[in-house]
Amino acid sequence: MTARAAAAFDFDGTLTRRDTLLPFLASIAGPRALAGALTADVPRLGLAAAGRGDRDAAKARLLRRLLQGRPYDEVE
């Protein structure tokens, strides 16, 4: 029997009332690495937060900085 993967998305706030991405990234990469990645992209993240930048692109850059090259089982 093969393992099945599952993904859960909480668009309406029924599972959690806060963002879970940053705590997840801190648990994987560590708080210092997360702070460094956020600092490196402050202008883009600021524009995205203000609605004047591409949120998806800013998030993708952050994920790439922190997760690229890590083994799948470490991130899982």
PDB file of N, CA, C and O in Angstrom:
ATOM      1  N   MET A   1       0.846  -1.178   0.000  1.00  0.00           N
ATOM      2  CA  MET A   1       0.000   0.000   0.000  1.00  0.00           C
ATOM      3  C   MET A   1       0.893   1.244   0.000  1.00  0.00           C
ATOM      4  O   MET A   1       1.840   1.324   0.771  1.00  0.00           O
ATOM      5  N   THR A   2       0.584   2.191  -0.850  1.00  0.00           N
ATOM      6  CA  THR A   2       1.366   3.424  -0.903  1.00  0.00           C
ATOM      7  C   THR A   2       0.737   4.480  -0.013  1.00  0.00           C
ATOM      8  O   THR A   2      -0.487   4.503   0.181  1.00  0.00           O
ATOM      9  N   ALA A   3       1.581   5.327   0.511  1.00  0.00           N
ATOM     10  CA  ALA A   3       1.093   6.405   1.357  1.00  0.00           C
ATOM     11  C   ALA A   3       0.401   7.452   0.498  1.00  0.00           C
ATOM     12  O   ALA A   3       0.799   7.707  -0.632  1.00  0.00           O
ATOM     13  N   ARG A   4      -0.605   8.055   1.031  1.00  0.00           N
ATOM     14  CA  ARG A   4      -1.321   9.123   0.334  1.00  0.00           C
ATOM     15  C   ARG A   4      -0.963  10.460   0.961  1.00  0.00           C
ATOM     16  O   ARG A   4      -0.834  10.568   2.170  1.00  0.00           O
ATOM     17  N   ALA A   5      -0.829  11.449   0.109  1.00  0.00           N
ATOM     18  CA  ALA A   5      -0.544  12.796   0.592  1.00  0.00           C
ATOM     19  C   ALA A   5      -1.851  13.566   0.714  1.00  0.00           C
ATOM     20  O   ALA A   5      -2.798  13.319  -0.029  1.00  0.00           O
ATOM     21  N   ALA A   6      -1.890  14.466   1.647  1.00  0.00           N
ATOM     22  CA  ALA A   6      -3.077  15.301   1.823  1.00  0.00           C
ATOM     23  C   ALA A   6      -2.642  16.741   2.029  1.00  0.00           C
ATOM     24  O   ALA A   6      -1.588  17.008   2.607  1.00  0.00           O
ATOM     25  N   ALA A   7      -3.431  17.642   1.542  1.00  0.00           N
ATOM     26  CA  ALA A   7      -3.181  19.067   1.747  1.00  0.00           C
ATOM     27  C   ALA A   7      -4.466  19.694   2.262  1.00  0.00           C
ATOM     28  O   ALA A   7      -5.553  19.356   1.802  1.00  0.00           O
ATOM     29  N   ALA A   8      -4.345  20.578   3.223  1.00  0.00           N
ATOM     30  CA  ALA A   8      -5.515  21.260   3.777  1.00  0.00           C
ATOM     31  C   ALA A   8      -5.331  22.763   3.630  1.00  0.00           C
ATOM     32  O   ALA A   8      -4.262  23.297   3.924  1.00  0.00           O
ATOM     33  N   PHE A   9      -6.361  23.410   3.165  1.00  0.00           N
ATOM     34  CA  PHE A   9      -6.338  24.862   3.000  1.00  0.00           C
ATOM     35  C   PHE A   9      -7.484  25.442   3.820  1.00  0.00           C
ATOM     36  O   PHE A   9      -8.611  24.969   3.737  1.00  0.00           O
ATOM     37  N   ASP A  10      -7.186  26.454   4.602  1.00  0.00           N
ATOM     38  CA  ASP A  10      -8.165  27.037   5.515  1.00  0.00           C
ATOM     39  C   ASP A  10      -8.505  28.450   5.059  1.00  0.00           C
ATOM     40  O   ASP A  10      -8.122  29.422   5.681  1.00  0.00           O
ATOM     41  N   PHE A  11      -9.247  28.570   3.977  1.00  0.00           N
ATOM     42  CA  PHE A  11      -9.560  29.881   3.419  1.00  0.00           C
ATOM     43  C   PHE A  11     -10.536  30.685   4.269  1.00  0.00           C
ATOM     44  O   PHE A  11     -10.535  31.905   4.220  1.00  0.00           O
ATOM     45  N   ASP A  12     -11.373  30.019   5.025  1.00  0.00           N
ATOM     46  CA  ASP A  12     -12.389  30.752   5.777  1.00  0.00           C
ATOM     47  C   ASP A  12     -12.080  30.883   7.266  1.00  0.00           C
ATOM     48  O   ASP A  12     -12.875  31.397   8.033  1.00  0.00           O
ATOM     49  N   GLY A  13     -10.900  30.430   7.694  1.00  0.00           N
ATOM     50  CA  GLY A  13     -10.503  30.615   9.088  1.00  0.00           C
ATOM     51  C   GLY A  13     -11.150  29.659  10.059  1.00  0.00           C
ATOM     52  O   GLY A  13     -11.211  29.951  11.251  1.00  0.00           O
ATOM     53  N   THR A  14     -11.629  28.510   9.611  1.00  0.00           N
ATOM     54  CA  THR A  14     -12.259  27.571  10.538  1.00  0.00           C
ATOM     55  C   THR A  14     -11.250  26.702  11.278  1.00  0.00           C
ATOM     56  O   THR A  14     -11.540  26.210  12.361  1.00  0.00           O
ATOM     57  N   LEU A  15     -10.058  26.506  10.700  1.00  0.00           N
ATOM     58  CA  LEU A  15      -9.049  25.667  11.345  1.00  0.00           C
ATOM     59  C   LEU A  15      -8.081  26.476  12.196  1.00  0.00           C
ATOM     60  O   LEU A  15      -7.595  26.008  13.221  1.00  0.00           O
ATOM     61  N   THR A  16      -7.773  27.668  11.772  1.00  0.00           N
ATOM     62  CA  THR A  16      -6.849  28.523  12.507  1.00  0.00           C
ATOM     63  C   THR A  16      -7.215  29.978  12.265  1.00  0.00           C
ATOM     64  O   THR A  16      -7.755  30.329  11.217  1.00  0.00           O
ATOM     65  N   ARG A  17      -6.904  30.808  13.198  1.00  0.00           N
ATOM     66  CA  ARG A  17      -7.230  32.232  13.091  1.00  0.00           C
ATOM     67  C   ARG A  17      -6.009  33.084  12.761  1.00  0.00           C
ATOM     68  O   ARG A  17      -6.090  34.293  12.690  1.00  0.00           O
ATOM     69  N   ARG A  18      -4.862  32.440  12.572  1.00  0.00           N
ATOM     70  CA  ARG A  18      -3.647  33.208  12.292  1.00  0.00           C
ATOM     71  C   ARG A  18      -2.859  32.556  11.164  1.00  0.00           C
ATOM     72  O   ARG A  18      -3.104  31.414  10.803  1.00  0.00           O
ATOM     73  N   ASP A  19      -1.912  33.293  10.654  1.00  0.00           N
ATOM     74  CA  ASP A  19      -1.041  32.781   9.597  1.00  0.00           C
ATOM     75  C   ASP A  19      -0.168  31.669  10.170  1.00  0.00           C
ATOM     76  O   ASP A  19       0.312  31.767  11.298  1.00  0.00           O
ATOM     77  N   THR A  20       0.008  30.608   9.423  1.00  0.00           N
ATOM     78  CA  THR A  20       0.834  29.496   9.884  1.00  0.00           C
ATOM     79  C   THR A  20       2.120  29.344   9.071  1.00  0.00           C
ATOM     80  O   THR A  20       2.969  28.534   9.422  1.00  0.00           O
ATOM     81  N   LEU A  21       2.267  30.115   7.996  1.00  0.00           N
ATOM     82  CA  LEU A  21       3.443  29.965   7.144  1.00  0.00           C
ATOM     83  C   LEU A  21       4.731  30.346   7.872  1.00  0.00           C
ATOM     84  O   LEU A  21       5.702  29.587   7.857  1.00  0.00           O
ATOM     85  N   LEU A  22       4.764  31.512   8.500  1.00  0.00           N
ATOM     86  CA  LEU A  22       6.004  31.952   9.152  1.00  0.00           C
ATOM     87  C   LEU A  22       6.412  31.040  10.309  1.00  0.00           C
ATOM     88  O   LEU A  22       7.589  30.673  10.401  1.00  0.00           O
ATOM     89  N   PRO A  23       5.479  30.617  11.177  1.00  0.00           N
ATOM     90  CA  PRO A  23       5.883  29.651  12.207  1.00  0.00           C
ATOM     91  C   PRO A  23       6.396  28.336  11.615  1.00  0.00           C
ATOM     92  O   PRO A  23       7.351  27.750  12.122  1.00  0.00           O
ATOM     93  N   PHE A  24       5.781  27.878  10.522  1.00  0.00           N
ATOM     94  CA  PHE A  24       6.248  26.664   9.859  1.00  0.00           C
ATOM     95  C   PHE A  24       7.669  26.858   9.341  1.00  0.00           C
ATOM     96  O   PHE A  24       8.540  26.010   9.561  1.00  0.00           O
ATOM     97  N   LEU A  25       7.921  27.965   8.657  1.00  0.00           N
ATOM     98  CA  LEU A  25       9.260  28.220   8.111  1.00  0.00           C
ATOM     99  C   LEU A  25      10.295  28.351   9.227  1.00  0.00           C
ATOM    100  O   LEU A  25      11.418  27.873   9.088  1.00  0.00           O
ATOM    101  N   ALA A  26       9.923  28.979  10.336  1.00  0.00           N
ATOM    102  CA  ALA A  26      10.842  29.096  11.472  1.00  0.00           C
ATOM    103  C   ALA A  26      11.165  27.726  12.053  1.00  0.00           C
ATOM    104  O   ALA A  26      12.306  27.473  12.456  1.00  0.00           O
ATOM    105  N   SER A  27      10.187  26.829  12.061  1.00  0.00           N
ATOM    106  CA  SER A  27      10.442  25.493  12.605  1.00  0.00           C
ATOM    107  C   SER A  27      11.351  24.680  11.692  1.00  0.00           C
ATOM    108  O   SER A  27      12.097  23.837  12.168  1.00  0.00           O
ATOM    109  N   ILE A  28      11.307  24.929  10.399  1.00  0.00           N
ATOM    110  CA  ILE A  28      12.146  24.203   9.444  1.00  0.00           C
ATOM    111  C   ILE A  28      13.541  24.821   9.352  1.00  0.00           C
ATOM    112  O   ILE A  28      14.554  24.133   9.458  1.00  0.00           O
ATOM    113  N   ALA A  29      13.599  26.128   9.132  1.00  0.00           N
ATOM    114  CA  ALA A  29      14.871  26.792   8.847  1.00  0.00           C
ATOM    115  C   ALA A  29      15.503  27.438  10.076  1.00  0.00           C
ATOM    116  O   ALA A  29      16.687  27.749  10.062  1.00  0.00           O
ATOM    117  N   GLY A  30      14.709  27.675  11.102  1.00  0.00           N
ATOM    118  CA  GLY A  30      15.196  28.360  12.298  1.00  0.00           C
ATOM    119  C   GLY A  30      14.835  29.836  12.255  1.00  0.00           C
ATOM    120  O   GLY A  30      14.729  30.431  11.174  1.00  0.00           O
ATOM    121  N   PRO A  31      14.651  30.432  13.420  1.00  0.00           N
ATOM    122  CA  PRO A  31      14.226  31.832  13.483  1.00  0.00           C
ATOM    123  C   PRO A  31      15.239  32.812  12.875  1.00  0.00           C
ATOM    124  O   PRO A  31      14.854  33.804  12.257  1.00  0.00           O
ATOM    125  N   ARG A  32      16.525  32.529  13.018  1.00  0.00           N
ATOM    126  CA  ARG A  32      17.541  33.442  12.461  1.00  0.00           C
ATOM    127  C   ARG A  32      17.515  33.430  10.940  1.00  0.00           C
ATOM    128  O   ARG A  32      17.596  34.477  10.295  1.00  0.00           O
ATOM    129  N   ALA A  33      17.410  32.249  10.353  1.00  0.00           N
ATOM    130  CA  ALA A  33      17.345  32.150   8.893  1.00  0.00           C
ATOM    131  C   ALA A  33      16.071  32.815   8.374  1.00  0.00           C
ATOM    132  O   ALA A  33      16.101  33.494   7.343  1.00  0.00           O
ATOM    133  N   LEU A  34      14.972  32.628   9.081  1.00  0.00           N
ATOM    134  CA  LEU A  34      13.719  33.267   8.677  1.00  0.00           C
ATOM    135  C   LEU A  34      13.859  34.785   8.734  1.00  0.00           C
ATOM    136  O   LEU A  34      13.478  35.480   7.783  1.00  0.00           O
ATOM    137  N   ALA A  35      14.424  35.288   9.818  1.00  0.00           N
ATOM    138  CA  ALA A  35      14.620  36.742   9.940  1.00  0.00           C
ATOM    139  C   ALA A  35      15.520  37.262   8.819  1.00  0.00           C
ATOM    140  O   ALA A  35      15.252  38.321   8.235  1.00  0.00           O
ATOM    141  N   GLY A  36      16.560  36.538   8.502  1.00  0.00           N
ATOM    142  CA  GLY A  36      17.453  36.953   7.423  1.00  0.00           C
ATOM    143  C   GLY A  36      16.765  36.962   6.076  1.00  0.00           C
ATOM    144  O   GLY A  36      16.938  37.883   5.269  1.00  0.00           O
ATOM    145  N   ALA A  37      15.951  35.940   5.804  1.00  0.00           N
ATOM    146  CA  ALA A  37      15.231  35.873   4.533  1.00  0.00           C
ATOM    147  C   ALA A  37      14.201  36.988   4.431  1.00  0.00           C
ATOM    148  O   ALA A  37      14.036  37.599   3.375  1.00  0.00           O
ATOM    149  N   LEU A  38      13.510  37.263   5.527  1.00  0.00           N
ATOM    150  CA  LEU A  38      12.535  38.354   5.525  1.00  0.00           C
ATOM    151  C   LEU A  38      13.229  39.703   5.322  1.00  0.00           C
ATOM    152  O   LEU A  38      12.768  40.536   4.548  1.00  0.00           O
ATOM    153  N   THR A  39      14.344  39.897   5.993  1.00  0.00           N
ATOM    154  CA  THR A  39      15.090  41.138   5.868  1.00  0.00           C
ATOM    155  C   THR A  39      15.595  41.338   4.447  1.00  0.00           C
ATOM    156  O   THR A  39      15.560  42.453   3.919  1.00  0.00           O
ATOM    157  N   ALA A  40      16.043  40.276   3.827  1.00  0.00           N
ATOM    158  CA  ALA A  40      16.576  40.372   2.464  1.00  0.00           C
ATOM    159  C   ALA A  40      15.515  40.811   1.458  1.00  0.00           C
ATOM    160  O   ALA A  40      15.845  41.395   0.427  1.00  0.00           O
ATOM    161  N   ASP A  41      14.253  40.532   1.759  1.00  0.00           N
ATOM    162  CA  ASP A  41      13.176  40.866   0.824  1.00  0.00           C
ATOM    163  C   ASP A  41      12.212  41.919   1.359  1.00  0.00           C
ATOM    164  O   ASP A  41      11.072  42.009   0.899  1.00  0.00           O
ATOM    165  N   VAL A  42      12.645  42.736   2.297  1.00  0.00           N
ATOM    166  CA  VAL A  42      11.768  43.745   2.891  1.00  0.00           C
ATOM    167  C   VAL A  42      11.065  44.608   1.840  1.00  0.00           C
ATOM    168  O   VAL A  42       9.850  44.797   1.924  1.00  0.00           O
ATOM    169  N   PRO A  43      11.767  45.152   0.851  1.00  0.00           N
ATOM    170  CA  PRO A  43      11.048  46.006  -0.115  1.00  0.00           C
ATOM    171  C   PRO A  43       9.923  45.264  -0.849  1.00  0.00           C
ATOM    172  O   PRO A  43       8.802  45.766  -0.934  1.00  0.00           O
ATOM    173  N   ARG A  44      10.210  44.074  -1.341  1.00  0.00           N
ATOM    174  CA  ARG A  44       9.176  43.316  -2.072  1.00  0.00           C
ATOM    175  C   ARG A  44       8.035  42.898  -1.158  1.00  0.00           C
ATOM    176  O   ARG A  44       6.867  42.952  -1.537  1.00  0.00           O
ATOM    177  N   LEU A  45       8.359  42.449   0.036  1.00  0.00           N
ATOM    178  CA  LEU A  45       7.325  42.031   0.975  1.00  0.00           C
ATOM    179  C   LEU A  45       6.463  43.219   1.398  1.00  0.00           C
ATOM    180  O   LEU A  45       5.251  43.090   1.548  1.00  0.00           O
ATOM    181  N   GLY A  46       7.099  44.363   1.585  1.00  0.00           N
ATOM    182  CA  GLY A  46       6.356  45.574   1.942  1.00  0.00           C
ATOM    183  C   GLY A  46       5.384  45.989   0.846  1.00  0.00           C
ATOM    184  O   GLY A  46       4.233  46.325   1.120  1.00  0.00           O
ATOM    185  N   LEU A  47       5.849  45.967  -0.395  1.00  0.00           N
ATOM    186  CA  LEU A  47       4.969  46.305  -1.516  1.00  0.00           C
ATOM    187  C   LEU A  47       3.818  45.304  -1.618  1.00  0.00           C
ATOM    188  O   LEU A  47       2.667  45.691  -1.851  1.00  0.00           O
ATOM    189  N   ALA A  48       4.125  44.036  -1.438  1.00  0.00           N
ATOM    190  CA  ALA A  48       3.084  43.010  -1.506  1.00  0.00           C
ATOM    191  C   ALA A  48       2.054  43.206  -0.394  1.00  0.00           C
ATOM    192  O   ALA A  48       0.846  43.108  -0.630  1.00  0.00           O
ATOM    193  N   ALA A  49       2.516  43.504   0.807  1.00  0.00           N
ATOM    194  CA  ALA A  49       1.613  43.715   1.938  1.00  0.00           C
ATOM    195  C   ALA A  49       0.733  44.944   1.725  1.00  0.00           C
ATOM    196  O   ALA A  49      -0.414  44.974   2.182  1.00  0.00           O
ATOM    197  N   ALA A  50       1.259  45.933   1.017  1.00  0.00           N
ATOM    198  CA  ALA A  50       0.497  47.155   0.751  1.00  0.00           C
ATOM    199  C   ALA A  50      -0.410  47.017  -0.471  1.00  0.00           C
ATOM    200  O   ALA A  50      -1.090  47.967  -0.844  1.00  0.00           O
ATOM    201  N   GLY A  51      -0.389  45.856  -1.108  1.00  0.00           N
ATOM    202  CA  GLY A  51      -1.224  45.654  -2.279  1.00  0.00           C
ATOM    203  C   GLY A  51      -0.640  46.232  -3.554  1.00  0.00           C
ATOM    204  O   GLY A  51      -1.330  46.365  -4.555  1.00  0.00           O
ATOM    205  N   ARG A  52       0.633  46.586  -3.530  1.00  0.00           N
ATOM    206  CA  ARG A  52       1.271  47.192  -4.696  1.00  0.00           C
ATOM    207  C   ARG A  52       2.328  46.290  -5.311  1.00  0.00           C
ATOM    208  O   ARG A  52       3.070  46.708  -6.179  1.00  0.00           O
ATOM    209  N   GLY A  53       2.403  45.068  -4.842  1.00  0.00           N
ATOM    210  CA  GLY A  53       3.379  44.117  -5.361  1.00  0.00           C
ATOM    211  C   GLY A  53       2.745  42.750  -5.510  1.00  0.00           C
ATOM    212  O   GLY A  53       1.614  42.527  -5.085  1.00  0.00           O
ATOM    213  N   ASP A  54       3.472  41.858  -6.091  1.00  0.00           N
ATOM    214  CA  ASP A  54       2.985  40.503  -6.342  1.00  0.00           C
ATOM    215  C   ASP A  54       3.212  39.636  -5.102  1.00  0.00           C
ATOM    216  O   ASP A  54       4.342  39.225  -4.818  1.00  0.00           O
ATOM    217  N   ARG A  55       2.144  39.361  -4.372  1.00  0.00           N
ATOM    218  CA  ARG A  55       2.248  38.567  -3.135  1.00  0.00           C
ATOM    219  C   ARG A  55       2.763  37.165  -3.407  1.00  0.00           C
ATOM    220  O   ARG A  55       3.566  36.634  -2.649  1.00  0.00           O
ATOM    221  N   ASP A  56       2.275  36.555  -4.481  1.00  0.00           N
ATOM    222  CA  ASP A  56       2.689  35.192  -4.795  1.00  0.00           C
ATOM    223  C   ASP A  56       4.181  35.132  -5.106  1.00  0.00           C
ATOM    224  O   ASP A  56       4.876  34.216  -4.671  1.00  0.00           O
ATOM    225  N   ALA A  57       4.678  36.108  -5.848  1.00  0.00           N
ATOM    226  CA  ALA A  57       6.105  36.130  -6.190  1.00  0.00           C
ATOM    227  C   ALA A  57       6.950  36.361  -4.939  1.00  0.00           C
ATOM    228  O   ALA A  57       8.000  35.732  -4.766  1.00  0.00           O
ATOM    229  N   ALA A  58       6.503  37.254  -4.062  1.00  0.00           N
ATOM    230  CA  ALA A  58       7.245  37.522  -2.823  1.00  0.00           C
ATOM    231  C   ALA A  58       7.287  36.276  -1.942  1.00  0.00           C
ATOM    232  O   ALA A  58       8.328  35.926  -1.381  1.00  0.00           O
ATOM    233  N   LYS A  59       6.162  35.581  -1.850  1.00  0.00           N
ATOM    234  CA  LYS A  59       6.098  34.361  -1.041  1.00  0.00           C
ATOM    235  C   LYS A  59       6.971  33.265  -1.656  1.00  0.00           C
ATOM    236  O   LYS A  59       7.662  32.541  -0.944  1.00  0.00           O
ATOM    237  N   ALA A  60       6.948  33.162  -2.976  1.00  0.00           N
ATOM    238  CA  ALA A  60       7.762  32.152  -3.657  1.00  0.00           C
ATOM    239  C   ALA A  60       9.251  32.394  -3.411  1.00  0.00           C
ATOM    240  O   ALA A  60      10.016  31.453  -3.192  1.00  0.00           O
ATOM    241  N   ARG A  61       9.668  33.664  -3.440  1.00  0.00           N
ATOM    242  CA  ARG A  61      11.077  33.988  -3.168  1.00  0.00           C
ATOM    243  C   ARG A  61      11.451  33.583  -1.740  1.00  0.00           C
ATOM    244  O   ARG A  61      12.522  33.039  -1.495  1.00  0.00           O
ATOM    245  N   LEU A  62      10.575  33.868  -0.799  1.00  0.00           N
ATOM    246  CA  LEU A  62      10.826  33.517   0.601  1.00  0.00           C
ATOM    247  C   LEU A  62      10.934  31.999   0.765  1.00  0.00           C
ATOM    248  O   LEU A  62      11.861  31.497   1.410  1.00  0.00           O
ATOM    249  N   LEU A  63       9.993  31.271   0.169  1.00  0.00           N
ATOM    250  CA  LEU A  63      10.033  29.808   0.247  1.00  0.00           C
ATOM    251  C   LEU A  63      11.298  29.249  -0.395  1.00  0.00           C
ATOM    252  O   LEU A  63      11.932  28.343   0.141  1.00  0.00           O
ATOM    253  N   ARG A  64      11.668  29.816  -1.533  1.00  0.00           N
ATOM    254  CA  ARG A  64      12.875  29.355  -2.222  1.00  0.00           C
ATOM    255  C   ARG A  64      14.109  29.598  -1.363  1.00  0.00           C
ATOM    256  O   ARG A  64      14.970  28.732  -1.235  1.00  0.00           O
ATOM    257  N   ARG A  65      14.194  30.777  -0.770  1.00  0.00           N
ATOM    258  CA  ARG A  65      15.354  31.090   0.081  1.00  0.00           C
ATOM    259  C   ARG A  65      15.498  30.097   1.232  1.00  0.00           C
ATOM    260  O   ARG A  65      16.598  29.723   1.603  1.00  0.00           O
ATOM    261  N   LEU A  66      14.379  29.714   1.822  1.00  0.00           N
ATOM    262  CA  LEU A  66      14.435  28.907   3.039  1.00  0.00           C
ATOM    263  C   LEU A  66      14.342  27.402   2.804  1.00  0.00           C
ATOM    264  O   LEU A  66      14.828  26.625   3.632  1.00  0.00           O
ATOM    265  N   LEU A  67      13.731  26.978   1.726  1.00  0.00           N
ATOM    266  CA  LEU A  67      13.501  25.552   1.534  1.00  0.00           C
ATOM    267  C   LEU A  67      14.323  24.919   0.419  1.00  0.00           C
ATOM    268  O   LEU A  67      14.480  23.700   0.394  1.00  0.00           O
ATOM    269  N   GLN A  68      14.839  25.732  -0.489  1.00  0.00           N
ATOM    270  CA  GLN A  68      15.586  25.185  -1.619  1.00  0.00           C
ATOM    271  C   GLN A  68      16.779  24.363  -1.135  1.00  0.00           C
ATOM    272  O   GLN A  68      17.535  24.781  -0.268  1.00  0.00           O
ATOM    273  N   GLY A  69      16.903  23.173  -1.684  1.00  0.00           N
ATOM    274  CA  GLY A  69      18.021  22.304  -1.352  1.00  0.00           C
ATOM    275  C   GLY A  69      17.811  21.438  -0.119  1.00  0.00           C
ATOM    276  O   GLY A  69      18.630  20.576   0.182  1.00  0.00           O
ATOM    277  N   ARG A  70      16.725  21.661   0.587  1.00  0.00           N
ATOM    278  CA  ARG A  70      16.448  20.829   1.770  1.00  0.00           C
ATOM    279  C   ARG A  70      15.802  19.519   1.326  1.00  0.00           C
ATOM    280  O   ARG A  70      14.971  19.510   0.435  1.00  0.00           O
ATOM    281  N   PRO A  71      16.153  18.425   1.974  1.00  0.00           N
ATOM    282  CA  PRO A  71      15.525  17.147   1.622  1.00  0.00           C
ATOM    283  C   PRO A  71      14.019  17.178   1.899  1.00  0.00           C
ATOM    284  O   PRO A  71      13.571  17.813   2.867  1.00  0.00           O
ATOM    285  N   TYR A  72      13.275  16.506   1.051  1.00  0.00           N
ATOM    286  CA  TYR A  72      11.814  16.472   1.190  1.00  0.00           C
ATOM    287  C   TYR A  72      11.383  16.017   2.583  1.00  0.00           C
ATOM    288  O   TYR A  72      10.502  16.614   3.193  1.00  0.00           O
ATOM    289  N   ASP A  73      12.008  14.962   3.093  1.00  0.00           N
ATOM    290  CA  ASP A  73      11.583  14.428   4.400  1.00  0.00           C
ATOM    291  C   ASP A  73      11.840  15.414   5.536  1.00  0.00           C
ATOM    292  O   ASP A  73      11.170  15.373   6.558  1.00  0.00           O
ATOM    293  N   GLU A  74      12.799  16.316   5.367  1.00  0.00           N
ATOM    294  CA  GLU A  74      13.048  17.343   6.386  1.00  0.00           C
ATOM    295  C   GLU A  74      11.918  18.380   6.400  1.00  0.00           C
ATOM    296  O   GLU A  74      11.514  18.856   7.455  1.00  0.00           O
ATOM    297  N   VAL A  75      11.396  18.701   5.228  1.00  0.00           N
ATOM    298  CA  VAL A  75      10.343  19.705   5.113  1.00  0.00           C
ATOM    299  C   VAL A  75       8.976  19.094   5.426  1.00  0.00           C
ATOM    300  O   VAL A  75       8.112  19.749   5.982  1.00  0.00           O
ATOM    301  N   GLU A  76       8.821  17.821   5.103  1.00  0.00           N
ATOM    302  CA  GLU A  76       7.542  17.154   5.337  1.00  0.00           C
ATOM    303  C   GLU A  76       7.181  17.195   6.810  1.00  0.00           C
ATOM    304  O   GLU A  76       6.140  17.399   7.252  1.00  0.00           O
TER     305      GLU A  76
END
